[in-house]
Each structure stands twice: as C-alpha cells, then as structure tokens.
Amino acid sequence: MEDRIAISRLKQSDLTGLEALVNRYQAQAVHAAYLIVSDRALAEDVVHTAFVKVAERIHQFDEQRPFAPWFFRIVANDALKIAKRQKRSLSLEEQLDEPAKQYAQWLVDPSAHPEQLLEEKETLQMILGAIQSLPPEQRVIIVMRYFLNMSEAELSMRMERPLSTIKWWLRDARKRLYDLMRPQDGSGSIGGKHG
C-alpha cells in the first residue's frame, strides 16, 4: 500500500493505514533512533511513541508532502530529547553493548567470506562507536543526513534552521567523526578525544 493511500485510510480512522506505515518504516526508524540513543529498548520506545503521534496528528499532515521526512523528524526529535536527558557519550574505548553488536550483524552480507565478515563487522562497530561518541545534536544531524538520506535543504526545513547552520553542523560532525576514526598512534588503533 502506498503512503498516500495509507495516510488517507488513517485519516478515516482505518488502522490498516497505520499498519502499512509501521510495516514500511519501523525497522529503519528503530535503527535511526538507536544510532541517536544508543539503547535498543529506548529506540523501540521512541519509534512506538512516534507512531502513536502519527496516529494522533495525521489530520495535521499535508498529503502533498512526502510522509517519510515528517515521520523521521518526529523520531529524531524524540530520540534527541532522550539522548540529551541521558547526557551520555560513549568513548571509543568502551565496548559496544549487545544491541550494538546485534545491529552490526544485521548489516553484514551473509554471502561474504569469514575474513571479509570480520573486517566489515569491525569497521561497522568502529563507525557505530564513533557516532555514539558524538554529542546528541551531532548524532541527530549525521543520522538524518546520511542514514535517512535527507538533503541539507530538507534538514534546514525540518530542523527550522538556516542552511548555513546545517552546513556548519554537518562539517563539524564530519570533522569529529574523522578525528575519532583515524589512527592516533600509528599502530592502527582507533581512538582519541574530540574537541
């Protein structure tokens, strides 16, 4: 079922519309929320709450616009609020928790060779660790731009900030990620402090 049909049904109080939206967007939304809050259960709660908000606010939604950016903005905003409350940044030296390891396994290609799987898993864990080390606001901008594929113009509109501010935030977040992920001591180990 297309989004516009699902939204139309939901506006008529037909919950099959909401079910179609949940089926289409839930997994990606949980992954996005997880990258921001660093906790699988919290990410699932964020997404559940976002779908409840969609059902409650669907009459405010302009059907001429795409649904996904509107929905993912709700997810990102709610995840950011939780991340700010947590005031938690993980260092790269900390071990990734079990949900992060499971998340890394979801993205691994099962047809790859064992050496390639190990290398991909290590790379993905390094990337996840670096993203989780960012301040919550920077996690959100990176997730929305690169994971949810929103353009800088969409980010500017969705976050109600000037395009120049969005570009600055992205540049700063990319620089921090680069600094976090490059070898610090020449031995190939990853780490370091962002500042």
GROMACS .gro file of C-alpha atoms in nm:
model
  195
    1MET     CA    1   0.000   0.000   0.000
    2GLU     CA    2   0.140   0.340  -0.098
    3ASP     CA    3   0.196   0.601   0.172
    4ARG     CA    4  -0.074   0.834   0.037
    5ILE     CA    5  -0.333   0.553   0.048
    6ALA     CA    6  -0.223   0.452   0.398
    7ILE     CA    7  -0.245   0.813   0.516
    8SER     CA    8  -0.586   0.856   0.359
    9ARG     CA    9  -0.711   0.544   0.536
   10LEU     CA   10  -0.561   0.652   0.866
   11LYS     CA   11  -0.732   0.990   0.834
   12GLN     CA   12  -1.059   0.795   0.805
   13SER     CA   13  -0.972   0.609   1.131
   14ASP     CA   14  -0.887   0.290   0.938
   15LEU     CA   15  -0.595   0.138   1.129
   16THR     CA   16  -0.483  -0.068   0.828
   17GLY     CA   17  -0.329   0.261   0.712
   18LEU     CA   18  -0.119   0.285   1.029
   19GLU     CA   19  -0.028  -0.083   1.000
   20ALA     CA   20   0.106  -0.026   0.648
   21LEU     CA   21   0.318   0.269   0.765
   22VAL     CA   22   0.452   0.068   1.060
   23ASN     CA   23   0.543  -0.221   0.830
   24ARG     CA   24   0.724   0.012   0.589
   25TYR     CA   25   0.912   0.238   0.831
   26GLN     CA   26   0.952   0.066   1.169
   27ALA     CA   27   1.286  -0.111   1.112
   28GLN     CA   28   1.457   0.194   0.962
   29ALA     CA   29   1.314   0.416   1.237
   30VAL     CA   30   1.439   0.186   1.513
   31HIS     CA   31   1.786   0.182   1.356
   32ALA     CA   32   1.788   0.562   1.329
   33ALA     CA   33   1.669   0.607   1.688
   34TYR     CA   34   1.926   0.353   1.809
   35LEU     CA   35   2.209   0.549   1.647
   36ILE     CA   36   2.095   0.852   1.848
   37VAL     CA   37   2.005   0.699   2.188
   38SER     CA   38   2.248   0.401   2.189
   39ASP     CA   39   1.992   0.173   2.354
   40ARG     CA   40   1.776  -0.077   2.165
   41ALA     CA   41   1.482  -0.074   2.410
   42LEU     CA   42   1.475   0.307   2.420
   43ALA     CA   43   1.493   0.320   2.040
   44GLU     CA   44   1.192   0.087   2.015
   45ASP     CA   45   1.003   0.305   2.267
   46VAL     CA   46   1.086   0.618   2.066
   47VAL     CA   47   0.951   0.462   1.748
   48HIS     CA   48   0.637   0.327   1.919
   49THR     CA   49   0.568   0.675   2.056
   50ALA     CA   50   0.633   0.829   1.713
   51PHE     CA   51   0.372   0.604   1.552
   52VAL     CA   52   0.123   0.699   1.826
   53LYS     CA   53   0.193   1.066   1.748
   54VAL     CA   54   0.141   0.996   1.377
   55ALA     CA   55  -0.199   0.846   1.452
   56GLU     CA   56  -0.293   1.140   1.675
   57ARG     CA   57  -0.163   1.411   1.440
   58ILE     CA   58  -0.237   1.261   1.099
   59HIS     CA   59  -0.503   1.525   1.031
   60GLN     CA   60  -0.230   1.792   1.054
   61PHE     CA   61  -0.022   1.616   0.788
   62ASP     CA   62  -0.019   1.776   0.442
   63GLU     CA   63  -0.073   1.492   0.194
   64GLN     CA   64   0.105   1.692  -0.077
   65ARG     CA   65   0.432   1.637   0.107
   66PRO     CA   66   0.623   1.310   0.149
   67PHE     CA   67   0.547   1.119   0.468
   68ALA     CA   68   0.894   0.982   0.548
   69PRO     CA   69   1.072   1.313   0.629
   70TRP     CA   70   0.782   1.422   0.851
   71PHE     CA   71   0.781   1.090   1.036
   72PHE     CA   72   1.159   1.066   1.074
   73ARG     CA   73   1.170   1.420   1.209
   74ILE     CA   74   0.935   1.307   1.488
   75VAL     CA   75   1.161   1.007   1.555
   76ALA     CA   76   1.480   1.216   1.551
   77ASN     CA   77   1.337   1.490   1.774
   78ASP     CA   78   1.210   1.241   2.032
   79ALA     CA   79   1.538   1.047   2.025
   80LEU     CA   80   1.732   1.370   2.070
   81LYS     CA   81   1.528   1.464   2.377
   82ILE     CA   82   1.608   1.126   2.534
   83ALA     CA   83   1.976   1.145   2.438
   84LYS     CA   84   2.004   1.491   2.597
   85ARG     CA   85   1.845   1.357   2.915
   86GLN     CA   86   2.092   1.070   2.917
   87LYS     CA   87   2.380   1.317   2.872
   88ARG     CA   88   2.574   1.018   2.759
   89SER     CA   89   2.856   0.998   2.511
   90LEU     CA   90   3.035   0.667   2.470
   91SER     CA   91   3.409   0.669   2.427
   92LEU     CA   92   3.553   0.450   2.155
   93GLU     CA   93   3.743   0.261   2.419
   94GLU     CA   94   3.419   0.134   2.572
   95GLN     CA   95   3.288  -0.198   2.447
   96LEU     CA   96   2.973  -0.178   2.236
   97ASP     CA   97   2.676  -0.322   2.418
   98GLU     CA   98   2.499  -0.635   2.295
   99PRO     CA   99   2.229  -0.448   2.095
  100ALA     CA  100   2.505  -0.266   1.906
  101LYS     CA  101   2.667  -0.596   1.822
  102GLN     CA  102   2.334  -0.732   1.703
  103TYR     CA  103   2.280  -0.418   1.497
  104ALA     CA  104   2.620  -0.468   1.336
  105GLN     CA  105   2.524  -0.825   1.245
  106TRP     CA  106   2.203  -0.708   1.073
  107LEU     CA  107   2.406  -0.509   0.823
  108VAL     CA  108   2.658  -0.780   0.738
  109ASP     CA  109   2.630  -0.952   0.400
  110PRO     CA  110   2.578  -1.327   0.468
  111SER     CA  111   2.738  -1.419   0.136
  112ALA     CA  112   3.075  -1.269   0.230
  113HIS     CA  113   3.383  -1.470   0.328
  114PRO     CA  114   3.471  -1.503   0.701
  115GLU     CA  115   3.768  -1.263   0.677
  116GLN     CA  116   3.553  -1.008   0.498
  117LEU     CA  117   3.274  -1.051   0.755
  118LEU     CA  118   3.515  -0.989   1.041
  119GLU     CA  119   3.660  -0.681   0.873
  120GLU     CA  120   3.312  -0.542   0.793
  121LYS     CA  121   3.194  -0.608   1.147
  122GLU     CA  122   3.498  -0.433   1.296
  123THR     CA  123   3.451  -0.138   1.060
  124LEU     CA  124   3.081  -0.111   1.140
  125GLN     CA  125   3.145  -0.130   1.514
  126MET     CA  126   3.408   0.142   1.478
  127ILE     CA  127   3.160   0.362   1.288
  128LEU     CA  128   2.881   0.296   1.539
  129GLY     CA  129   3.117   0.370   1.826
  130ALA     CA  130   3.227   0.696   1.664
  131ILE     CA  131   2.867   0.805   1.600
  132GLN     CA  132   2.772   0.719   1.958
  133SER     CA  133   3.068   0.925   2.082
  134LEU     CA  134   2.926   1.241   1.925
  135PRO     CA  135   2.712   1.481   2.127
  136PRO     CA  136   2.339   1.406   2.078
  137GLU     CA  137   2.276   1.702   1.846
  138GLN     CA  138   2.554   1.590   1.613
  139ARG     CA  139   2.430   1.231   1.620
  140VAL     CA  140   2.091   1.354   1.500
  141ILE     CA  141   2.230   1.559   1.212
  142ILE     CA  142   2.454   1.271   1.095
  143VAL     CA  143   2.170   1.017   1.119
  144MET     CA  144   1.923   1.240   0.935
  145ARG     CA  145   2.170   1.332   0.660
  146TYR     CA  146   2.347   1.004   0.594
  147PHE     CA  147   2.124   0.730   0.736
  148LEU     CA  148   1.786   0.878   0.642
  149ASN     CA  149   1.929   1.040   0.325
  150MET     CA  150   1.782   1.384   0.388
  151SER     CA  151   1.934   1.665   0.183
  152GLU     CA  152   2.084   1.970   0.350
  153ALA     CA  153   1.783   2.171   0.228
  154GLU     CA  154   1.544   1.918   0.386
  155LEU     CA  155   1.740   1.932   0.711
  156SER     CA  156   1.721   2.310   0.707
  157MET     CA  157   1.345   2.299   0.661
  158ARG     CA  158   1.281   2.012   0.905
  159MET     CA  159   1.506   2.149   1.178
  160GLU     CA  160   1.392   2.507   1.117
  161ARG     CA  161   1.749   2.632   1.091
  162PRO     CA  162   1.926   2.832   0.818
  163LEU     CA  163   2.104   2.624   0.554
  164SER     CA  164   2.435   2.779   0.663
  165THR     CA  165   2.380   2.645   1.017
  166ILE     CA  166   2.303   2.296   0.886
  167LYS     CA  167   2.619   2.302   0.672
  168TRP     CA  168   2.823   2.415   0.972
  169TRP     CA  169   2.680   2.140   1.197
  170LEU     CA  170   2.746   1.875   0.932
  171ARG     CA  171   3.100   1.997   0.874
  172ASP     CA  172   3.172   1.995   1.247
  173ALA     CA  173   3.017   1.649   1.296
  174ARG     CA  174   3.209   1.504   0.999
  175LYS     CA  175   3.533   1.650   1.134
  176ARG     CA  176   3.469   1.496   1.475
  177LEU     CA  177   3.394   1.159   1.316
  178TYR     CA  178   3.710   1.183   1.108
  179ASP     CA  179   3.916   1.268   1.417
  180LEU     CA  180   3.757   0.982   1.613
  181MET     CA  181   3.813   0.723   1.342
  182ARG     CA  182   4.165   0.796   1.223
  183PRO     CA  183   4.459   0.609   1.379
  184GLN     CA  184   4.603   0.815   1.661
  185ASP     CA  185   4.935   0.648   1.738
  186GLY     CA  186   5.039   0.490   1.408
  187SER     CA  187   4.968   0.139   1.540
  188GLY     CA  188   4.631   0.119   1.370
  189SER     CA  189   4.434   0.160   1.690
  190ILE     CA  190   4.140   0.394   1.673
  191GLY     CA  191   4.053   0.641   1.940
  192GLY     CA  192   4.126   0.985   2.067
  193LYS     CA  193   3.926   1.270   2.203
  194HIS     CA  194   3.712   1.508   2.006
  195GLY     CA  195   3.725   1.870   2.086
   0.00000   0.00000   0.00000
